[in-house]
CSV table of N, CA and C in Angstrom, one decimal:
chain,number,residue,atom,x,y,z
H,1,GLY,N,-55.1,63.1,-30.1
H,1,GLY,CA,-55.7,62.6,-31.3
H,1,GLY,C,-54.7,61.8,-32.1
H,2,GLY,N,-55.2,60.8,-32.8
H,2,GLY,CA,-54.4,60.0,-33.7
H,2,GLY,C,-53.8,58.8,-33.0
H,3,ALA,N,-53.9,58.7,-31.7
H,3,ALA,CA,-53.4,57.5,-31.0
H,3,ALA,C,-54.2,56.3,-31.3
H,4,VAL,N,-53.5,55.2,-31.4
H,4,VAL,CA,-54.2,53.9,-31.6
H,4,VAL,C,-54.9,53.5,-30.2
H,5,ARG,N,-56.2,53.3,-30.3
H,5,ARG,CA,-56.9,53.0,-29.1
H,5,ARG,C,-57.1,51.5,-29.0
H,6,GLY,N,-56.8,50.7,-30.0
H,6,GLY,CA,-57.0,49.3,-30.0
H,6,GLY,C,-56.9,48.7,-31.4
H,7,LEU,N,-56.7,47.4,-31.4
H,7,LEU,CA,-56.6,46.8,-32.8
H,7,LEU,C,-57.1,45.4,-32.7
H,8,SER,N,-57.3,44.8,-33.8
H,8,SER,CA,-57.6,43.4,-33.9
H,8,SER,C,-56.5,42.8,-34.8
H,9,TYR,N,-56.2,41.5,-34.6
H,9,TYR,CA,-55.2,40.9,-35.4
H,9,TYR,C,-55.5,39.4,-35.6
H,10,ALA,N,-54.9,38.8,-36.6
H,10,ALA,CA,-55.2,37.4,-36.8
H,10,ALA,C,-54.2,36.5,-36.2
H,11,SER,N,-54.7,35.7,-35.2
H,11,SER,CA,-53.9,34.6,-34.7
H,11,SER,C,-54.4,33.4,-35.5
H,12,SER,N,-54.5,32.2,-34.9
H,12,SER,CA,-55.0,31.0,-35.6
H,12,SER,C,-55.3,29.9,-34.6
H,13,ALA,N,-56.2,29.1,-35.0
H,13,ALA,CA,-56.5,27.9,-34.1
H,13,ALA,C,-55.2,27.1,-34.1
H,14,ALA,N,-54.3,27.2,-35.0
H,14,ALA,CA,-53.0,26.5,-35.0
H,14,ALA,C,-52.1,26.9,-33.8
H,15,ALA,N,-52.4,28.0,-33.2
H,15,ALA,CA,-51.7,28.5,-32.0
H,15,ALA,C,-52.0,27.6,-30.8
H,16,VAL,N,-53.0,26.8,-30.9
H,16,VAL,CA,-53.4,25.9,-29.7
H,16,VAL,C,-53.0,24.5,-30.1
H,17,GLY,N,-52.3,23.9,-29.1
H,17,GLY,CA,-51.9,22.5,-29.3
H,17,GLY,C,-53.1,21.5,-29.0
H,18,PRO,N,-52.8,20.2,-28.9
H,18,PRO,CA,-53.8,19.2,-28.6
H,18,PRO,C,-54.3,19.4,-27.2
H,19,GLN,N,-55.4,18.8,-26.9
H,19,GLN,CA,-56.1,18.9,-25.6
H,19,GLN,C,-55.1,18.7,-24.4
H,20,ASP,N,-54.3,17.7,-24.6
H,20,ASP,CA,-53.4,17.3,-23.5
H,20,ASP,C,-52.2,18.3,-23.4
H,21,ALA,N,-52.0,19.2,-24.4
H,21,ALA,CA,-50.9,20.1,-24.4
H,21,ALA,C,-51.2,21.4,-25.1
H,22,PRO,N,-52.3,22.1,-24.7
H,22,PRO,CA,-52.8,23.2,-25.4
H,22,PRO,C,-51.8,24.4,-25.7
H,23,HIS,N,-50.7,24.5,-24.9
H,23,HIS,CA,-49.7,25.5,-25.0
H,23,HIS,C,-48.6,25.1,-25.9
H,24,GLU,N,-48.7,24.0,-26.6
H,24,GLU,CA,-47.7,23.4,-27.4
H,24,GLU,C,-48.2,23.2,-28.9
H,25,PRO,N,-48.2,24.3,-29.7
H,25,PRO,CA,-48.7,24.2,-31.1
H,25,PRO,C,-47.9,23.1,-31.8
H,26,GLU,N,-48.6,22.5,-32.8
H,26,GLU,CA,-48.0,21.3,-33.5
H,26,GLU,C,-47.3,21.7,-34.8
H,27,THR,N,-47.3,23.0,-35.2
H,27,THR,CA,-46.7,23.4,-36.4
H,27,THR,C,-45.9,24.6,-36.2
H,28,LEU,N,-44.9,24.9,-37.0
H,28,LEU,CA,-44.2,26.2,-36.9
H,28,LEU,C,-45.1,27.4,-37.1
H,29,TYR,N,-46.1,27.3,-38.0
H,29,TYR,CA,-47.0,28.3,-38.2
H,29,TYR,C,-47.7,28.6,-36.9
H,30,GLY,N,-48.2,27.6,-36.2
H,30,GLY,CA,-48.8,27.7,-34.9
H,30,GLY,C,-47.9,28.4,-33.8
H,31,VAL,N,-46.7,28.0,-33.8
H,31,VAL,CA,-45.7,28.5,-32.9
H,31,VAL,C,-45.6,30.1,-33.1
H,32,PHE,N,-45.5,30.5,-34.4
H,32,PHE,CA,-45.4,31.9,-34.6
H,32,PHE,C,-46.6,32.6,-34.3
H,33,LYS,N,-47.8,32.0,-34.5
H,33,LYS,CA,-49.1,32.7,-34.2
H,33,LYS,C,-49.2,32.8,-32.7
H,34,LEU,N,-48.7,31.8,-31.9
H,34,LEU,CA,-48.7,31.9,-30.4
H,34,LEU,C,-47.8,33.0,-30.0
H,35,GLY,N,-46.6,33.1,-30.7
H,35,GLY,CA,-45.7,34.2,-30.4
H,35,GLY,C,-46.3,35.6,-30.6
H,36,ASN,N,-47.2,35.7,-31.7
H,36,ASN,CA,-47.9,37.0,-31.9
H,36,ASN,C,-48.8,37.3,-30.8
H,37,GLU,N,-49.4,36.3,-30.2
H,37,GLU,CA,-50.3,36.5,-29.1
H,37,GLU,C,-49.6,37.0,-27.9
H,38,HIS,N,-48.4,36.5,-27.6
H,38,HIS,CA,-47.6,36.9,-26.5
H,38,HIS,C,-47.0,38.3,-26.8
H,39,ALA,N,-46.7,38.6,-28.0
H,39,ALA,CA,-46.2,40.0,-28.4
H,39,ALA,C,-47.4,41.0,-28.1
H,40,ALA,N,-48.6,40.7,-28.5
H,40,ALA,CA,-49.7,41.5,-28.2
H,40,ALA,C,-49.9,41.8,-26.7
H,41,ARG,N,-49.7,40.8,-25.9
H,41,ARG,CA,-49.8,40.9,-24.5
H,41,ARG,C,-48.8,41.9,-23.9
H,42,ILE,N,-47.6,41.7,-24.4
H,42,ILE,CA,-46.5,42.6,-23.9
H,42,ILE,C,-46.7,44.0,-24.4
H,43,TYR,N,-47.1,44.1,-25.7
H,43,TYR,CA,-47.4,45.5,-26.3
H,43,TYR,C,-48.5,46.2,-25.5
H,44,ALA,N,-49.5,45.5,-25.1
H,44,ALA,CA,-50.6,46.1,-24.4
H,44,ALA,C,-50.1,46.6,-23.0
H,45,ARG,N,-49.3,45.7,-22.4
H,45,ARG,CA,-48.7,46.1,-21.1
H,45,ARG,C,-47.7,47.3,-21.1
H,46,ASP,N,-46.8,47.2,-22.1
H,46,ASP,CA,-45.8,48.2,-22.2
H,46,ASP,C,-46.2,49.5,-22.8
H,47,TYR,N,-47.1,49.5,-23.8
H,47,TYR,CA,-47.4,50.7,-24.6
H,47,TYR,C,-48.9,51.1,-24.5
H,48,GLY,N,-49.7,50.3,-23.7
H,48,GLY,CA,-51.0,50.7,-23.5
H,48,GLY,C,-51.9,50.6,-24.7
H,49,VAL,N,-51.6,49.7,-25.7
H,49,VAL,CA,-52.4,49.5,-26.9
H,49,VAL,C,-53.1,48.2,-26.7
H,50,PRO,N,-54.4,48.2,-26.4
H,50,PRO,CA,-55.2,47.0,-26.3
H,50,PRO,C,-55.4,46.3,-27.6
H,51,SER,N,-55.7,45.0,-27.6
H,51,SER,CA,-55.9,44.3,-28.8
H,51,SER,C,-56.9,43.1,-28.6
H,52,LEU,N,-57.5,42.7,-29.7
H,52,LEU,CA,-58.3,41.5,-29.7
H,52,LEU,C,-57.7,40.6,-30.8
H,53,GLY,N,-57.2,39.5,-30.4
H,53,GLY,CA,-56.7,38.5,-31.4
H,53,GLY,C,-57.8,37.5,-31.7
H,54,LEU,N,-58.0,37.1,-32.9
H,54,LEU,CA,-59.0,36.1,-33.3
H,54,LEU,C,-58.2,34.9,-33.9
H,55,ARG,N,-58.7,33.7,-33.5
H,55,ARG,CA,-58.1,32.5,-34.0
H,55,ARG,C,-59.1,31.7,-34.9
H,56,PRO,N,-59.1,32.1,-36.2
H,56,PRO,CA,-59.9,31.4,-37.1
H,56,PRO,C,-59.3,30.0,-37.3
H,57,CYS,N,-60.1,29.1,-37.8
H,57,CYS,CA,-59.6,27.7,-38.2
H,57,CYS,C,-59.3,27.7,-39.7
H,58,ILE,N,-60.2,27.2,-40.4
H,58,ILE,CA,-60.0,27.0,-41.9
H,58,ILE,C,-61.0,28.0,-42.6
H,59,VAL,N,-60.4,29.0,-43.1
H,59,VAL,CA,-61.2,30.1,-43.8
H,59,VAL,C,-61.3,29.7,-45.3
H,60,PHE,N,-62.5,29.8,-45.9
H,60,PHE,CA,-62.6,29.6,-47.3
H,60,PHE,C,-63.5,30.7,-47.9
H,61,GLY,N,-63.3,30.9,-49.2
H,61,GLY,CA,-64.1,31.9,-49.9
H,61,GLY,C,-63.2,32.8,-50.7
H,62,PRO,N,-63.8,33.8,-51.4
H,62,PRO,CA,-63.1,34.7,-52.2
H,62,PRO,C,-61.9,35.4,-51.5
H,63,THR,N,-60.8,35.4,-52.1
H,63,THR,CA,-59.5,36.0,-51.6
H,63,THR,C,-58.8,35.1,-50.7
H,64,ARG,N,-59.3,34.0,-50.3
H,64,ARG,CA,-58.6,33.1,-49.4
H,64,ARG,C,-57.8,32.1,-50.2
H,65,ASP,N,-56.6,32.4,-50.6
H,65,ASP,CA,-55.9,31.6,-51.6
H,65,ASP,C,-54.5,31.2,-51.3
H,66,GLN,N,-54.0,31.4,-50.1
H,66,GLN,CA,-52.6,31.1,-49.7
H,66,GLN,C,-52.6,30.1,-48.5
H,67,GLY,N,-51.6,29.3,-48.5
H,67,GLY,CA,-51.4,28.3,-47.4
H,67,GLY,C,-52.2,27.0,-47.6
H,68,LEU,N,-51.8,26.1,-46.7
H,68,LEU,CA,-52.3,24.7,-46.8
H,68,LEU,C,-53.9,24.7,-46.7
H,69,THR,N,-54.4,25.4,-45.8
H,69,THR,CA,-55.9,25.4,-45.6
H,69,THR,C,-56.7,26.1,-46.6
H,70,SER,N,-56.0,26.9,-47.5
H,70,SER,CA,-56.7,27.5,-48.6
H,70,SER,C,-57.2,26.4,-49.6
H,71,ALA,N,-56.9,25.2,-49.4
H,71,ALA,CA,-57.3,24.1,-50.3
H,71,ALA,C,-58.8,24.0,-50.5
H,72,LEU,N,-59.6,24.4,-49.5
H,72,LEU,CA,-61.0,24.4,-49.6
H,72,LEU,C,-61.5,25.4,-50.6
H,73,THR,N,-60.9,26.6,-50.7
H,73,THR,CA,-61.2,27.5,-51.7
H,73,THR,C,-60.8,27.0,-53.0
H,74,THR,N,-59.6,26.4,-53.1
H,74,THR,CA,-59.1,25.9,-54.4
H,74,THR,C,-60.0,24.8,-54.9
H,75,ALA,N,-60.5,24.0,-54.0
H,75,ALA,CA,-61.5,22.9,-54.4
H,75,ALA,C,-62.7,23.5,-55.0
H,76,LEU,N,-63.2,24.6,-54.4
H,76,LEU,CA,-64.4,25.3,-55.0
H,76,LEU,C,-64.1,25.9,-56.4
H,77,LYS,N,-62.9,26.4,-56.5
H,77,LYS,CA,-62.5,27.0,-57.8
H,77,LYS,C,-62.4,25.9,-58.8
H,78,ALA,N,-61.8,24.7,-58.4
H,78,ALA,CA,-61.7,23.6,-59.4
H,78,ALA,C,-63.1,23.1,-59.8
H,79,VAL,N,-64.1,23.1,-58.9
H,79,VAL,CA,-65.4,22.7,-59.3
H,79,VAL,C,-66.0,23.7,-60.3
H,80,ALA,N,-65.8,25.0,-60.1
H,80,ALA,CA,-66.2,26.0,-61.0
H,80,ALA,C,-65.6,25.9,-62.4
H,81,LEU,N,-64.3,25.4,-62.4
H,81,LEU,CA,-63.6,25.2,-63.7
H,81,LEU,C,-63.8,23.8,-64.3
H,82,ARG,N,-64.5,23.0,-63.6
H,82,ARG,CA,-64.8,21.6,-64.0
H,82,ARG,C,-63.5,20.8,-64.0
H,83,SER,N,-62.6,21.0,-63.0
H,83,SER,CA,-61.3,20.3,-62.9
H,83,SER,C,-61.3,19.5,-61.7
H,84,LYS,N,-60.5,18.4,-61.7
H,84,LYS,CA,-60.4,17.5,-60.6
H,84,LYS,C,-59.4,18.2,-59.6
H,85,PHE,N,-59.7,17.9,-58.3
H,85,PHE,CA,-58.8,18.5,-57.2
H,85,PHE,C,-58.9,17.6,-56.0
H,86,GLU,N,-57.7,17.4,-55.4
H,86,GLU,CA,-57.6,16.6,-54.2
H,86,GLU,C,-57.2,17.5,-53.1
H,87,ILE,N,-58.1,17.6,-52.1
H,87,ILE,CA,-57.8,18.3,-50.9
H,87,ILE,C,-56.7,17.6,-50.1
H,88,PRO,N,-55.6,18.3,-49.7
H,88,PRO,CA,-54.5,17.5,-49.1
H,88,PRO,C,-54.6,17.1,-47.7
H,89,PHE,N,-55.9,17.1,-47.2
H,89,PHE,CA,-56.1,16.7,-45.8
H,89,PHE,C,-57.6,16.3,-45.7
H,90,SER,N,-57.9,15.6,-44.6
H,90,SER,CA,-59.3,15.1,-44.4
H,90,SER,C,-59.6,15.1,-42.9
H,91,GLY,N,-60.7,14.6,-42.5
H,91,GLY,CA,-61.1,14.5,-41.1
H,91,GLY,C,-61.7,15.7,-40.6
H,92,PRO,N,-61.8,15.9,-39.3
H,92,PRO,CA,-62.5,17.0,-38.6
H,92,PRO,C,-61.8,18.3,-38.9
H,93,VAL,N,-62.7,19.3,-39.2
H,93,VAL,CA,-62.2,20.7,-39.4
H,93,VAL,C,-63.3,21.7,-38.9
H,94,ASP,N,-62.9,22.9,-38.8
H,94,ASP,CA,-63.9,23.9,-38.5
H,94,ASP,C,-63.7,25.0,-39.6
H,95,VAL,N,-64.8,25.1,-40.4
H,95,VAL,CA,-64.6,25.9,-41.6
H,95,VAL,C,-65.4,27.2,-41.4
H,96,GLN,N,-64.9,28.3,-42.0
H,96,GLN,CA,-65.5,29.6,-41.8
H,96,GLN,C,-65.4,30.4,-43.1
H,97,PHE,N,-66.5,31.0,-43.4
H,97,PHE,CA,-66.6,31.8,-44.7
H,97,PHE,C,-65.8,33.1,-44.5
H,98,ALA,N,-65.0,33.4,-45.5
H,98,ALA,CA,-64.1,34.6,-45.5
H,98,ALA,C,-64.8,35.9,-45.1
H,99,GLU,N,-66.0,36.1,-45.7
H,99,GLU,CA,-66.7,37.3,-45.4
H,99,GLU,C,-67.1,37.4,-43.9
H,100,ASP,N,-67.5,36.3,-43.3
H,100,ASP,CA,-67.9,36.3,-41.9
H,100,ASP,C,-66.6,36.6,-41.0
H,101,VAL,N,-65.5,36.0,-41.4
H,101,VAL,CA,-64.3,36.2,-40.7
H,101,VAL,C,-63.9,37.7,-40.8
H,102,ALA,N,-63.9,38.2,-42.0
H,102,ALA,CA,-63.6,39.7,-42.1
H,102,ALA,C,-64.5,40.5,-41.3
H,103,ALA,N,-65.8,40.2,-41.2
H,103,ALA,CA,-66.7,41.0,-40.4
H,103,ALA,C,-66.3,40.9,-38.9
H,104,ALA,N,-65.9,39.7,-38.5
H,104,ALA,CA,-65.5,39.5,-37.1
H,104,ALA,C,-64.3,40.4,-36.7
H,105,PHE,N,-63.4,40.5,-37.7
H,105,PHE,CA,-62.2,41.3,-37.4
H,105,PHE,C,-62.6,42.8,-37.4
H,106,ILE,N,-63.4,43.2,-38.2
H,106,ILE,CA,-63.9,44.6,-38.2
H,106,ILE,C,-64.6,44.9,-36.9
H,107,GLN,N,-65.5,44.1,-36.5
H,107,GLN,CA,-66.2,44.3,-35.2
H,107,GLN,C,-65.2,44.3,-34.1
H,108,SER,N,-64.2,43.4,-34.1
H,108,SER,CA,-63.2,43.4,-33.0
H,108,SER,C,-62.4,44.6,-32.9
H,109,ALA,N,-62.1,45.2,-34.0
H,109,ALA,CA,-61.3,46.5,-34.1
H,109,ALA,C,-62.0,47.6,-33.4
H,110,PHE,N,-63.3,47.6,-33.3
H,110,PHE,CA,-64.0,48.7,-32.7
H,110,PHE,C,-64.5,48.4,-31.2
H,111,VAL,N,-64.1,47.3,-30.7
H,111,VAL,CA,-64.4,47.1,-29.3
H,111,VAL,C,-63.7,48.1,-28.4
H,112,GLU,N,-64.5,48.6,-27.4
H,112,GLU,CA,-64.0,49.6,-26.5
H,112,GLU,C,-64.0,49.0,-25.1
H,113,GLY,N,-63.3,49.7,-24.2
H,113,GLY,CA,-63.4,49.3,-22.8
H,113,GLY,C,-62.6,48.2,-22.3
H,114,HIS,N,-61.5,47.9,-23.0
H,114,HIS,CA,-60.6,46.9,-22.5
H,114,HIS,C,-59.1,47.5,-22.6
H,115,THR,N,-58.3,46.9,-21.8
H,115,THR,CA,-56.9,47.5,-21.8
H,115,THR,C,-55.8,46.4,-22.1
H,116,GLY,N,-56.2,45.2,-22.1
H,116,GLY,CA,-55.2,44.1,-22.3
H,116,GLY,C,-55.2,43.6,-23.7
H,117,ALA,N,-54.7,42.3,-23.8
H,117,ALA,CA,-54.6,41.6,-25.1
H,117,ALA,C,-55.5,40.4,-25.0
H,118,GLU,N,-56.7,40.5,-25.4
H,118,GLU,CA,-57.7,39.4,-25.4
H,118,GLU,C,-57.5,38.5,-26.7
H,119,VAL,N,-57.7,37.2,-26.5
H,119,VAL,CA,-57.6,36.3,-27.6
H,119,VAL,C,-58.8,35.4,-27.6
H,120,TYR,N,-59.5,35.2,-28.8
H,120,TYR,CA,-60.7,34.4,-28.8
H,120,TYR,C,-60.6,33.5,-30.0
H,121,ASP,N,-61.2,32.3,-29.8
H,121,ASP,CA,-61.4,31.4,-30.9
H,121,ASP,C,-62.5,31.9,-31.8
H,122,LEU,N,-62.5,31.6,-33.1
H,122,LEU,CA,-63.5,31.9,-34.0
H,122,LEU,C,-64.1,30.7,-34.6
H,123,HIS,N,-65.3,30.4,-34.4
H,123,HIS,CA,-66.0,29.1,-34.8
H,123,HIS,C,-66.8,29.4,-36.0
H,124,GLY,N,-66.8,28.4,-36.9
H,124,GLY,CA,-67.7,28.4,-38.1
H,124,GLY,C,-68.6,27.2,-38.1
H,125,ASP,N,-68.3,26.2,-39.0
H,125,ASP,CA,-69.1,25.0,-39.0
H,125,ASP,C,-68.1,23.8,-38.7
H,126,ALA,N,-68.4,23.1,-37.6
H,126,ALA,CA,-67.6,21.9,-37.3
H,126,ALA,C,-68.1,20.7,-38.1
H,127,LEU,N,-67.3,20.2,-38.9
H,127,LEU,CA,-67.6,19.1,-39.7
H,127,LEU,C,-66.4,18.3,-40.2
H,128,THR,N,-66.5,17.4,-41.1
H,128,THR,CA,-65.3,16.8,-41.7
H,128,THR,C,-65.1,17.3,-43.1
H,129,VAL,N,-63.9,17.1,-43.6
H,129,VAL,CA,-63.6,17.5,-45.0
H,129,VAL,C,-64.6,16.7,-45.9
H,130,GLU,N,-64.8,15.5,-45.6
H,130,GLU,CA,-65.8,14.7,-46.3
H,130,GLU,C,-67.2,15.3,-46.3
H,131,ASP,N,-67.6,15.8,-45.2
H,131,ASP,CA,-68.9,16.5,-45.1
H,131,ASP,C,-68.9,17.8,-46.0
H,132,PHE,N,-67.7,18.5,-45.9
H,132,PHE,CA,-67.6,19.7,-46.8
H,132,PHE,C,-67.8,19.4,-48.2
H,133,ILE,N,-67.1,18.3,-48.7
H,133,ILE,CA,-67.2,17.9,-50.1
H,133,ILE,C,-68.7,17.5,-50.4
H,134,GLN,N,-69.4,16.9,-49.5
H,134,GLN,CA,-70.8,16.5,-49.7
H,134,GLN,C,-71.6,17.8,-49.8
H,135,ALA,N,-71.3,18.8,-49.0
H,135,ALA,CA,-72.0,20.1,-49.1
H,135,ALA,C,-71.8,20.7,-50.5
H,136,VAL,N,-70.6,20.6,-51.0
H,136,VAL,CA,-70.3,21.2,-52.3
H,136,VAL,C,-71.1,20.4,-53.3
H,137,ILE,N,-71.2,19.1,-53.2
H,137,ILE,CA,-71.9,18.3,-54.1
H,137,ILE,C,-73.4,18.6,-54.0
H,138,ASP,N,-73.9,18.9,-52.8
H,138,ASP,CA,-75.3,19.4,-52.7
H,138,ASP,C,-75.6,20.6,-53.5
H,139,VAL,N,-74.6,21.5,-53.5
H,139,VAL,CA,-74.7,22.8,-54.3
H,139,VAL,C,-74.5,22.6,-55.8
H,140,GLU,N,-73.5,21.7,-56.1
H,140,GLU,CA,-73.1,21.5,-57.5
H,140,GLU,C,-72.8,20.0,-57.6
H,141,PRO,N,-73.8,19.2,-58.1
H,141,PRO,CA,-73.7,17.8,-58.2
H,141,PRO,C,-72.5,17.3,-59.0
H,142,SER,N,-72.1,18.0,-60.0
H,142,SER,CA,-70.9,17.6,-60.8
H,142,SER,C,-69.6,17.4,-59.9
H,143,ALA,N,-69.6,18.0,-58.7
H,143,ALA,CA,-68.4,18.0,-57.9
H,143,ALA,C,-68.1,16.6,-57.4
H,144,SER,N,-69.1,15.7,-57.5
H,144,SER,CA,-68.9,14.3,-57.0
H,144,SER,C,-67.8,13.6,-57.8
H,145,ALA,N,-67.6,14.0,-59.1
H,145,ALA,CA,-66.6,13.4,-59.9
H,145,ALA,C,-65.3,14.2,-59.9
H,146,LEU,N,-65.3,15.3,-59.2
H,146,LEU,CA,-64.1,16.2,-59.2
H,146,LEU,C,-63.3,16.2,-57.9
H,147,LEU,N,-64.0,16.1,-56.8
H,147,LEU,CA,-63.3,16.3,-55.5
H,147,LEU,C,-63.0,15.1,-54.7
H,148,THR,N,-61.8,15.0,-54.2
H,148,THR,CA,-61.4,13.9,-53.3
H,148,THR,C,-60.5,14.6,-52.2
H,149,ALA,N,-60.2,13.8,-51.2
H,149,ALA,CA,-59.4,14.3,-50.1
H,149,ALA,C,-58.4,13.2,-49.7
H,150,LEU,N,-57.1,13.6,-49.4
H,150,LEU,CA,-56.1,12.7,-48.9
H,150,LEU,C,-56.5,12.3,-47.5
H,151,PRO,N,-56.2,11.0,-47.1
H,151,PRO,CA,-56.6,10.6,-45.7
H,151,PRO,C,-55.5,11.0,-44.7
H,152,VAL,N,-55.3,12.3,-44.6
H,152,VAL,CA,-54.3,12.9,-43.7
H,152,VAL,C,-55.0,14.0,-42.9
H,153,PRO,N,-55.0,13.8,-41.5
H,153,PRO,CA,-55.7,14.8,-40.7
H,153,PRO,C,-54.9,16.1,-40.7
H,154,ILE,N,-55.6,17.2,-40.6
H,154,ILE,CA,-54.9,18.5,-40.5
H,154,ILE,C,-54.4,18.7,-39.1
H,155,PRO,N,-53.1,19.1,-38.9
H,155,PRO,CA,-52.6,19.3,-37.6
H,155,PRO,C,-53.2,20.4,-36.8
H,156,GLY,N,-53.1,20.4,-35.5
H,156,GLY,CA,-53.6,21.5,-34.7
H,156,GLY,C,-55.0,21.3,-34.2
H,157,ASN,N,-55.4,22.3,-33.5
H,157,ASN,CA,-56.7,22.3,-32.9
H,157,ASN,C,-57.8,22.6,-33.8
H,158,VAL,N,-58.8,21.8,-33.9
H,158,VAL,CA,-59.9,22.0,-34.8
H,158,VAL,C,-61.3,22.0,-34.1
H,159,PHE,N,-61.2,21.9,-32.8
H,159,PHE,CA,-62.4,21.9,-32.0
H,159,PHE,C,-62.5,23.2,-31.2
H,160,VAL,N,-63.2,24.2,-31.6
H,160,VAL,CA,-63.2,25.5,-31.0
H,160,VAL,C,-64.6,25.9,-30.6
H,161,ASP,N,-64.7,26.9,-29.7
H,161,ASP,CA,-66.0,27.4,-29.3
H,161,ASP,C,-65.8,28.9,-29.2
H,162,ASP,N,-66.6,29.7,-29.8
H,162,ASP,CA,-66.5,31.1,-29.7
H,162,ASP,C,-67.6,31.8,-29.0
H,163,ALA,N,-68.3,31.1,-28.1
H,163,ALA,CA,-69.4,31.7,-27.3
H,163,ALA,C,-69.0,32.9,-26.6
H,164,ASP,N,-67.7,32.9,-26.0
H,164,ASP,CA,-67.2,34.1,-25.3
H,164,ASP,C,-67.0,35.2,-26.2
H,165,LEU,N,-66.6,35.0,-27.4
H,165,LEU,CA,-66.4,36.1,-28.4
H,165,LEU,C,-67.8,36.6,-28.9
H,166,VAL,N,-68.7,35.7,-29.1
H,166,VAL,CA,-70.0,36.2,-29.6
H,166,VAL,C,-70.6,37.0,-28.5
H,167,GLN,N,-70.5,36.7,-27.2
H,167,GLN,CA,-71.0,37.5,-26.1
H,167,GLN,C,-70.2,38.8,-26.1
H,168,ARG,N,-68.9,38.8,-26.2
H,168,ARG,CA,-68.1,40.0,-26.1
H,168,ARG,C,-68.5,41.0,-27.2
H,169,LEU,N,-68.8,40.5,-28.4
H,169,LEU,CA,-69.1,41.4,-29.5
H,169,LEU,C,-70.6,41.6,-29.7
H,170,GLY,N,-71.4,40.9,-29.0
H,170,GLY,CA,-72.8,41.1,-29.1
H,170,GLY,C,-73.4,40.5,-30.4
H,171,GLY,N,-72.7,39.4,-30.8
H,171,GLY,CA,-73.2,38.6,-32.0
H,171,GLY,C,-72.1,38.7,-33.1
H,172,LEU,N,-72.2,37.7,-34.0
H,172,LEU,CA,-71.4,37.6,-35.1
H,172,LEU,C,-72.2,37.2,-36.3
H,173,PRO,N,-71.8,37.6,-37.5
H,173,PRO,CA,-72.5,37.1,-38.7
H,173,PRO,C,-72.1,35.6,-39.0
H,174,LYS,N,-73.1,34.9,-39.5
H,174,LYS,CA,-72.9,33.5,-39.8
H,174,LYS,C,-73.6,33.1,-41.0
H,175,THR,N,-72.9,33.0,-42.1
H,175,THR,CA,-73.5,32.6,-43.4
H,175,THR,C,-73.7,31.1,-43.4
H,176,PRO,N,-74.9,30.6,-43.7
H,176,PRO,CA,-75.1,29.2,-43.8
H,176,PRO,C,-74.1,28.5,-44.8
H,177,LEU,N,-73.6,27.3,-44.4
H,177,LEU,CA,-72.5,26.7,-45.2
H,177,LEU,C,-72.9,26.6,-46.7
H,178,HIS,N,-74.1,26.1,-47.0
H,178,HIS,CA,-74.4,25.9,-48.5
H,178,HIS,C,-74.5,27.3,-49.2
H,179,GLU,N,-74.9,28.3,-48.5
H,179,GLU,CA,-74.9,29.6,-49.1
H,179,GLU,C,-73.5,30.1,-49.3
H,180,ALA,N,-72.6,29.9,-48.3
H,180,ALA,CA,-71.2,30.3,-48.5
H,180,ALA,C,-70.5,29.6,-49.6
H,181,ILE,N,-70.8,28.3,-49.8
H,181,ILE,CA,-70.3,27.6,-50.9
H,181,ILE,C,-70.8,28.1,-52.2
H,182,ARG,N,-72.1,28.4,-52.3
H,182,ARG,CA,-72.7,28.9,-53.5
H,182,ARG,C,-72.1,30.3,-53.8
H,183,ARG,N,-71.9,31.2,-52.9
H,183,ARG,CA,-71.4,32.5,-53.1
H,183,ARG,C,-69.9,32.5,-53.5
H,184,THR,N,-69.2,31.5,-53.0
H,184,THR,CA,-67.8,31.4,-53.4
H,184,THR,C,-67.7,31.0,-54.8
């Protein structure tokens, strides 16, 4: 009794490099997240503790307030406060509601019947930062005068597919984007 039978942990889409070099992350953050994936693999092999690592992309919503990609949450906070805010990146992103990501981690922690260190991408809504801003405007029209984005792409992998994770877990929660924005 009391032995750890498995765990889930947070990796990141940043652990994956560009299509032509997927094992070469483009940021220090991504390098450290890839290192965590390797540590989980060795830990499973040497100590028999299986794990499921999840690679979310850009998580937004309540309590998501640290790091570069928390800017989407900060943008929503600025709209609520009627303040101007410039998102420090633009272009393609994969955004995920914090509550959905938390639920995926909880589901992953209870997966049974595996012995290794599995790692899965976690997909939300593939769009552009500009599309995200438009969705915010759809929910709160005053945001059109408040939100802008710098023309700087986010580094790392933003094109993910979590079909294998959805199959592994038997489904995942997915809050519609406009509802997630409204709830945030």
